[in-house]
C-alpha cells in the first residue's frame, strides 16, 4: 500500500476527512434548531471543536454570545449602581444581589412547603394504616394538604391559566380566520367587530366576565376553579385577535394557482382547506399564535392582579400590599420571572413553527 511523503496512509487521511465532513454536516443541520431555542452561539463553538479555525468563527461567536452578554452585563451594572439611589416608602430599590438572594429564599420556601406536604401525607397514611389494622376502617379519612401556595405553585397556576385561555383563543380564532380569508362576506362582517373589540383592555373585560361566569358556572369543579376560568376567558378575549387577523391574511394570500387547481379538481371543501389552505397559510398562522400567546401572558398578569385570582399577578399585588422590607425584591423576582417565561413561551411557539412549516423565518 502506497504511503504519502509525510508517512501517513492516504486511506487514513481520507477517513479522517470524511469524519470531519460528517461532523460539520451534523453541526450545520443542528444550527437551525439551536437558533430556534436561542442557542445559536453554540454553533461556532461546535465548529471550532470540530476543527474549524477559531479566527473564522470568532466574528459569529462575538455577535451571538459576546454582544448579548455585554448588554446583559451593562444592564446589571447599571441596575446595581442606580438602584440604591432610588428610595421608596419601602426603602431603596434592591440590587441584583438582593434580588438573587430573595429568589433563592422563595425556592427554599417552596422546598420546605413540599417537605411539609410530604410529612403530612406520610403521617396520614400511617394513621389510616393503623386504623385499618385495628379494624376501624370506617374511621379512615383522606384529606388534601391545605398549605399556602408557594411561588412555584403560583407560576404553575399562571401557566395553566394562560394555556387554557390560549387554547380557547386558538379554537375560536383559527376557524374564524379561515372563514374570513376564504369569504369576502365573512371578512366584511367580522372586520368591524375586530376593530371594535381588539383595543379593549382586559380590565374592561374582567368585571363582565366575572359576572357572567359567576352566574352560569355555579357548580365549579376542583379541576377548573371559577377563578381560573375567569382569567382564562379574559385571556381568550384579549389574545384571539392576532391569530384571527394573521390566519385571515395567510388564507387570503394563498397562491391563486393552487386555488384554481383545486377548483379544477373539484376538491371537497374540507380537503381543500386541509390540503391546500392550511399548509400554505401555516407560517402566518403561527406568527399570529406567537403574538397571541405573548398578549395572553401579559393580559393574564393584569387580570390576576385586579381580580386577585391565584397566580403571579396576585403574588405581585400581595407583595405590593404587604409592604415588608423584602417585598420590592420579591416583586422584581416576579417581574424577571414573567419576562423569562414569556421568552420561553415564544421560543416554544417558534420551535413548533419551525417543525410544522416550510418557512420558520421571523
Short mmCIF file of C-alpha atoms in Angstrom, two decimals:
data_model
loop_
_atom_site.label_atom_id
_atom_site.label_comp_id
_atom_site.label_asym_id
_atom_site.label_seq_id
_atom_site.Cartn_x
_atom_site.Cartn_y
_atom_site.Cartn_z
CA UNK A 1 0.00 0.00 0.00
CA UNK A 2 1.38 3.40 -1.01
CA UNK A 3 2.33 5.87 1.71
CA UNK A 4 2.32 9.67 1.41
CA UNK A 5 5.51 11.67 1.68
CA UNK A 6 4.61 12.51 5.27
CA UNK A 7 4.38 8.84 6.18
CA UNK A 8 0.61 8.90 6.70
CA UNK A 9 -1.62 6.37 4.98
CA UNK A 10 -3.83 8.15 2.35
CA UNK A 11 -6.75 5.96 3.40
CA UNK A 12 -6.36 7.24 6.95
CA UNK A 13 -6.33 10.82 5.69
CA UNK A 14 -9.47 10.26 3.62
CA UNK A 15 -11.24 8.58 6.54
CA UNK A 16 -10.29 11.47 8.81
CA UNK A 17 -11.56 13.99 6.27
CA UNK A 18 -14.81 12.03 5.87
CA UNK A 19 -15.36 12.06 9.64
CA UNK A 20 -14.67 15.79 9.70
CA UNK A 21 -17.18 16.39 6.93
CA UNK A 22 -19.81 14.35 8.74
CA UNK A 23 -19.25 16.37 11.90
CA UNK A 24 -19.67 19.65 10.04
CA UNK A 25 -22.76 18.35 8.24
CA UNK A 26 -24.32 17.42 11.57
CA UNK A 27 -23.43 20.81 13.05
CA UNK A 28 -24.94 22.63 10.06
CA UNK A 29 -28.13 20.59 10.33
CA UNK A 30 -28.47 21.34 14.03
CA UNK A 31 -27.69 25.06 13.60
CA UNK A 32 -31.28 25.91 12.71
CA UNK A 33 -32.76 24.20 15.76
CA UNK A 34 -30.14 25.67 18.06
CA UNK A 35 -31.07 29.10 16.74
CA UNK A 36 -34.76 28.37 17.32
CA UNK A 37 -34.10 27.71 21.01
CA UNK A 38 -31.87 30.76 21.39
CA UNK A 39 -28.66 28.71 21.44
CA UNK A 40 -27.13 29.99 18.20
CA UNK A 41 -23.88 30.82 19.99
CA UNK A 42 -23.23 27.08 20.41
CA UNK A 43 -22.76 26.63 16.64
CA UNK A 44 -19.40 28.47 16.31
CA UNK A 45 -18.16 26.71 19.45
CA UNK A 46 -19.06 23.32 17.93
CA UNK A 47 -17.37 24.25 14.67
CA UNK A 48 -14.18 25.22 16.49
CA UNK A 49 -14.32 21.98 18.48
CA UNK A 50 -14.74 20.08 15.20
CA UNK A 51 -11.54 21.56 13.81
CA UNK A 52 -12.53 24.82 12.15
CA UNK A 53 -10.24 27.78 12.72
CA UNK A 54 -11.09 29.99 15.67
CA UNK A 55 -10.44 33.10 13.58
CA UNK A 56 -13.16 32.27 11.05
CA UNK A 57 -15.74 31.63 13.77
CA UNK A 58 -14.83 34.47 16.11
CA UNK A 59 -16.99 37.06 14.37
CA UNK A 60 -20.12 34.92 14.65
CA UNK A 61 -19.29 34.00 18.26
CA UNK A 62 -18.86 37.65 19.21
CA UNK A 63 -22.16 38.58 17.57
CA UNK A 64 -24.19 35.71 19.01
CA UNK A 65 -22.66 35.45 22.50
CA UNK A 66 -20.34 38.30 23.48
CA UNK A 67 -22.62 41.14 22.35
CA UNK A 68 -25.75 39.83 24.19
CA UNK A 69 -23.70 39.08 27.31
CA UNK A 70 -22.25 42.59 27.17
CA UNK A 71 -25.74 44.08 27.02
CA UNK A 72 -26.84 41.98 30.00
CA UNK A 73 -23.70 42.92 31.94
CA UNK A 74 -24.24 46.64 31.28
CA UNK A 75 -27.85 46.36 32.42
CA UNK A 76 -26.91 44.54 35.64
CA UNK A 77 -24.10 47.01 36.35
CA UNK A 78 -26.40 49.99 35.81
CA UNK A 79 -29.03 48.33 37.99
CA UNK A 80 -26.51 47.71 40.79
CA UNK A 81 -25.25 51.32 40.68
CA UNK A 82 -28.52 53.19 40.23
CA UNK A 83 -30.95 51.07 42.29
CA UNK A 84 -29.61 52.03 45.77
CA UNK A 85 -30.03 55.71 44.87
CA UNK A 86 -33.81 55.39 44.45
CA UNK A 87 -35.57 55.47 47.81
CA UNK A 88 -39.20 54.47 48.16
CA UNK A 89 -41.62 54.08 51.06
CA UNK A 90 -40.29 50.52 51.39
CA UNK A 91 -36.63 51.53 51.26
CA UNK A 92 -34.11 51.60 48.44
CA UNK A 93 -34.69 49.62 45.26
CA UNK A 94 -32.92 46.26 45.78
CA UNK A 95 -29.93 45.50 43.58
CA UNK A 96 -29.11 42.28 41.72
CA UNK A 97 -27.55 40.59 44.77
CA UNK A 98 -30.56 41.24 46.99
CA UNK A 99 -32.94 40.04 44.27
CA UNK A 100 -30.91 36.87 43.71
CA UNK A 101 -30.92 36.24 47.47
CA UNK A 102 -34.70 36.68 47.58
CA UNK A 103 -35.15 34.32 44.62
CA UNK A 104 -33.17 31.68 46.50
CA UNK A 105 -35.32 32.33 49.58
CA UNK A 106 -38.51 31.79 47.56
CA UNK A 107 -37.15 28.50 46.25
CA UNK A 108 -36.16 27.38 49.76
CA UNK A 109 -39.68 28.23 50.98
CA UNK A 110 -41.12 26.10 48.16
CA UNK A 111 -38.90 23.15 49.07
CA UNK A 112 -39.81 23.50 52.76
CA UNK A 113 -43.53 23.58 51.91
CA UNK A 114 -43.22 20.46 49.76
CA UNK A 115 -41.45 18.70 52.66
CA UNK A 116 -44.30 19.71 54.98
CA UNK A 117 -46.80 18.28 52.48
CA UNK A 118 -44.84 15.04 52.20
CA UNK A 119 -44.70 14.72 56.00
CA UNK A 120 -48.45 15.40 56.23
CA UNK A 121 -49.31 12.66 53.73
CA UNK A 122 -46.87 10.24 55.37
CA UNK A 123 -48.46 10.79 58.79
CA UNK A 124 -51.92 10.42 57.26
CA UNK A 125 -51.01 7.12 55.60
CA UNK A 126 -49.52 5.80 58.84
CA UNK A 127 -52.59 6.81 60.85
CA UNK A 128 -55.01 5.27 58.36
CA UNK A 129 -52.92 2.09 58.12
CA UNK A 130 -53.08 1.71 61.92
CA UNK A 131 -56.86 2.26 61.91
CA UNK A 132 -57.31 -0.39 59.22
CA UNK A 133 -55.10 -2.81 61.17
CA UNK A 134 -57.28 -2.25 64.25
CA UNK A 135 -60.43 -2.95 62.24
CA UNK A 136 -61.58 0.65 62.27
CA UNK A 137 -61.72 1.21 58.53
CA UNK A 138 -64.84 3.37 58.95
CA UNK A 139 -62.69 6.00 60.68
CA UNK A 140 -60.19 6.25 57.83
CA UNK A 141 -60.15 9.74 56.32
CA UNK A 142 -58.13 11.15 53.46
CA UNK A 143 -57.55 14.87 53.36
CA UNK A 144 -55.63 17.11 50.99
CA UNK A 145 -52.78 19.24 52.27
CA UNK A 146 -54.04 22.80 52.65
CA UNK A 147 -50.81 24.73 52.98
CA UNK A 148 -50.44 28.12 51.37
CA UNK A 149 -49.34 28.10 47.70
CA UNK A 150 -45.66 28.77 47.14
CA UNK A 151 -44.09 31.00 44.50
CA UNK A 152 -43.55 27.99 42.24
CA UNK A 153 -47.19 26.99 42.73
CA UNK A 154 -48.23 30.48 41.61
CA UNK A 155 -46.11 30.11 38.47
CA UNK A 156 -47.69 26.75 37.67
CA UNK A 157 -51.18 28.20 38.18
CA UNK A 158 -50.47 31.09 35.82
CA UNK A 159 -49.06 28.72 33.18
CA UNK A 160 -52.15 26.50 33.38
CA UNK A 161 -54.44 29.51 33.09
CA UNK A 162 -52.66 31.05 30.10
CA UNK A 163 -52.55 27.66 28.38
CA UNK A 164 -56.31 27.26 28.84
CA UNK A 165 -57.04 30.76 27.56
CA UNK A 166 -54.66 30.31 24.62
CA UNK A 167 -56.34 27.03 23.64
CA UNK A 168 -59.77 28.70 23.79
CA UNK A 169 -58.48 31.59 21.67
CA UNK A 170 -56.96 29.24 19.08
CA UNK A 171 -60.15 27.18 18.81
CA UNK A 172 -62.15 30.35 18.13
CA UNK A 173 -59.67 32.37 16.07
CA UNK A 174 -58.33 29.84 13.56
CA UNK A 175 -61.70 28.70 12.12
CA UNK A 176 -62.97 32.29 12.01
CA UNK A 177 -59.74 33.39 10.34
CA UNK A 178 -60.01 30.67 7.72
CA UNK A 179 -63.64 31.59 7.01
CA UNK A 180 -62.71 35.28 6.85
CA UNK A 181 -59.84 34.62 4.44
CA UNK A 182 -61.96 32.45 2.16
CA UNK A 183 -65.09 34.61 2.08
CA UNK A 184 -65.27 38.35 1.45
CA UNK A 185 -68.72 38.39 3.06
CA UNK A 186 -67.45 36.82 6.30
CA UNK A 187 -64.45 39.14 6.28
CA UNK A 188 -66.71 42.15 5.83
CA UNK A 189 -68.91 41.02 8.71
CA UNK A 190 -66.03 40.28 11.09
CA UNK A 191 -63.81 43.26 10.33
CA UNK A 192 -65.90 45.87 12.21
CA UNK A 193 -66.12 43.60 15.25
CA UNK A 194 -62.36 43.05 15.19
CA UNK A 195 -61.68 46.78 15.02
CA UNK A 196 -64.09 47.46 17.90
CA UNK A 197 -63.08 44.72 20.33
CA UNK A 198 -59.35 44.38 19.59
CA UNK A 199 -58.35 47.53 21.57
CA UNK A 200 -60.49 46.68 24.62
CA UNK A 201 -58.40 46.37 27.78
CA UNK A 202 -58.54 43.22 29.93
CA UNK A 203 -59.51 45.47 32.83
CA UNK A 204 -62.73 46.30 31.00
CA UNK A 205 -63.50 42.67 30.17
CA UNK A 206 -62.84 41.39 33.68
CA UNK A 207 -65.99 42.60 35.51
CA UNK A 208 -68.23 41.42 32.66
CA UNK A 209 -66.59 38.00 32.53
CA UNK A 210 -66.67 37.70 36.32
CA UNK A 211 -70.41 38.35 36.46
CA UNK A 212 -71.21 36.02 33.56
CA UNK A 213 -69.09 33.14 34.88
CA UNK A 214 -70.44 33.60 38.43
CA UNK A 215 -73.99 33.41 37.09
CA UNK A 216 -73.52 30.45 34.75
CA UNK A 217 -70.69 28.37 36.21
CA UNK A 218 -72.36 27.55 39.50
CA UNK A 219 -71.13 24.01 40.16
CA UNK A 220 -67.39 24.66 39.81
CA UNK A 221 -65.12 21.62 39.71
CA UNK A 222 -61.81 21.28 41.53
CA UNK A 223 -60.01 20.70 38.23
CA UNK A 224 -61.29 24.02 36.84
CA UNK A 225 -61.87 26.56 39.61
CA UNK A 226 -64.06 29.55 38.87
CA UNK A 227 -61.15 31.96 39.31
CA UNK A 228 -59.06 30.11 36.72
CA UNK A 229 -61.93 30.07 34.23
CA UNK A 230 -62.50 33.81 34.64
CA UNK A 231 -58.83 34.61 33.99
CA UNK A 232 -58.69 32.17 31.06
CA UNK A 233 -61.72 33.73 29.35
CA UNK A 234 -60.24 37.22 29.77
CA UNK A 235 -57.04 35.94 28.18
CA UNK A 236 -59.09 34.47 25.33
CA UNK A 237 -61.00 37.68 24.65
CA UNK A 238 -57.83 39.76 24.53
CA UNK A 239 -55.47 37.36 22.73
CA UNK A 240 -57.52 35.84 19.92
CA UNK A 241 -57.25 38.86 17.59
CA UNK A 242 -53.64 38.45 16.37
CA UNK A 243 -54.33 34.82 15.44
CA UNK A 244 -57.61 35.69 13.74
CA UNK A 245 -56.08 38.53 11.71
CA UNK A 246 -52.94 36.61 10.70
CA UNK A 247 -54.93 33.50 9.82
CA UNK A 248 -57.25 35.53 7.58
CA UNK A 249 -54.25 37.21 5.96
CA UNK A 250 -52.48 33.88 5.44
CA UNK A 251 -55.54 32.27 3.86
CA UNK A 252 -56.19 35.27 1.62
CA UNK A 253 -52.53 35.20 0.50
CA UNK A 254 -52.57 31.59 -0.72
CA UNK A 255 -51.29 31.31 -4.29
CA UNK A 256 -54.22 31.69 -6.68
CA UNK A 257 -52.82 28.95 -8.91
CA UNK A 258 -53.30 26.48 -6.05
CA UNK A 259 -56.90 27.54 -5.52
CA UNK A 260 -57.59 27.36 -9.26
CA UNK A 261 -56.16 23.83 -9.47
CA UNK A 262 -58.31 22.75 -6.50
CA UNK A 263 -61.39 24.08 -8.30
CA UNK A 264 -60.46 22.19 -11.46
CA UNK A 265 -60.01 19.01 -9.42
CA UNK A 266 -63.30 19.75 -7.65
CA UNK A 267 -61.84 19.06 -4.22
CA UNK A 268 -64.34 18.89 -1.36
CA UNK A 269 -64.25 21.91 0.96
CA UNK A 270 -62.69 20.03 3.88
CA UNK A 271 -59.96 18.60 1.66
CA UNK A 272 -59.35 21.98 0.03
CA UNK A 273 -58.88 23.55 3.45
CA UNK A 274 -56.73 20.75 4.92
CA UNK A 275 -54.57 20.04 1.85
CA UNK A 276 -54.22 23.49 0.27
CA UNK A 277 -55.20 26.33 2.59
CA UNK A 278 -53.71 25.23 5.92
CA UNK A 279 -50.25 24.13 4.67
CA UNK A 280 -49.84 27.36 2.70
CA UNK A 281 -51.02 29.67 5.47
CA UNK A 282 -49.33 27.95 8.45
CA UNK A 283 -46.37 30.37 8.66
CA UNK A 284 -48.69 33.34 9.16
CA UNK A 285 -50.97 31.34 11.44
CA UNK A 286 -48.02 30.52 13.69
CA UNK A 287 -46.95 34.15 13.65
CA UNK A 288 -50.41 35.02 14.94
CA UNK A 289 -50.23 32.28 17.56
CA UNK A 290 -46.90 33.61 18.81
CA UNK A 291 -48.33 37.12 19.09
CA UNK A 292 -51.48 35.83 20.78
CA UNK A 293 -49.51 33.86 23.35
CA UNK A 294 -47.41 36.91 24.19
CA UNK A 295 -50.51 39.09 24.52
CA UNK A 296 -52.24 36.41 26.60
CA UNK A 297 -49.34 36.18 29.03
CA UNK A 298 -49.32 39.96 29.57
CA UNK A 299 -53.10 40.10 29.91
CA UNK A 300 -53.12 37.26 32.44
CA UNK A 301 -50.83 39.05 34.88
CA UNK A 302 -53.03 42.16 34.79
CA UNK A 303 -56.20 40.09 35.20
CA UNK A 304 -54.78 38.18 38.16
CA UNK A 305 -53.71 41.41 39.86
CA UNK A 306 -57.11 43.05 39.50
CA UNK A 307 -59.28 40.02 40.26
CA UNK A 308 -57.00 38.59 42.97
CA UNK A 309 -57.12 35.21 41.27
CA UNK A 310 -54.25 32.82 42.14
CA UNK A 311 -51.12 33.27 40.06
CA UNK A 312 -48.12 35.51 39.54
CA UNK A 313 -50.27 38.62 39.23
CA UNK A 314 -51.80 38.02 42.65
CA UNK A 315 -48.32 37.34 44.05
CA UNK A 316 -47.13 40.75 42.82
CA UNK A 317 -50.19 42.54 44.19
CA UNK A 318 -49.99 40.78 47.55
CA UNK A 319 -46.34 41.75 47.95
CA UNK A 320 -47.15 45.33 46.99
CA UNK A 321 -49.87 45.41 49.65
CA UNK A 322 -47.67 43.59 52.17
CA UNK A 323 -45.12 46.38 52.32
CA UNK A 324 -42.40 44.37 54.05
CA UNK A 325 -38.71 45.06 53.65
CA UNK A 326 -38.38 42.18 51.18
CA UNK A 327 -41.47 43.00 49.11
CA UNK A 328 -39.66 45.04 46.48
CA UNK A 329 -37.11 42.31 45.91
CA UNK A 330 -39.87 39.71 45.57
CA UNK A 331 -41.73 41.91 43.07
CA UNK A 332 -38.58 42.27 40.97
CA UNK A 333 -38.10 38.48 41.11
CA UNK A 334 -41.66 38.13 39.79
CA UNK A 335 -41.03 40.70 37.03
CA UNK A 336 -37.92 38.83 35.87
CA UNK A 337 -39.80 35.52 36.09
CA UNK A 338 -42.63 36.90 33.94
CA UNK A 339 -40.12 38.09 31.35
CA UNK A 340 -38.18 34.82 31.23
CA UNK A 341 -41.36 32.73 30.97
CA UNK A 342 -42.63 34.99 28.19
CA UNK A 343 -39.37 34.45 26.30
CA UNK A 344 -39.56 30.67 26.78
CA UNK A 345 -43.17 30.56 25.61
CA UNK A 346 -42.22 32.45 22.46
CA UNK A 347 -39.32 30.07 21.83
CA UNK A 348 -41.71 27.14 22.26
CA UNK A 349 -44.09 28.51 19.65
CA UNK A 350 -41.17 29.33 17.35
CA UNK A 351 -39.97 25.72 17.66
CA UNK A 352 -43.44 24.45 16.74
CA UNK A 353 -43.48 26.85 13.79
CA UNK A 354 -40.13 25.53 12.60
CA UNK A 355 -41.34 21.93 12.99
CA UNK A 356 -44.64 22.30 11.14
CA UNK A 357 -43.94 24.89 8.45
CA UNK A 358 -41.61 25.15 5.49
CA UNK A 359 -40.51 28.63 6.50
CA UNK A 360 -39.53 29.40 10.06
CA UNK A 361 -38.17 32.84 9.49
CA UNK A 362 -39.29 35.59 11.82
#
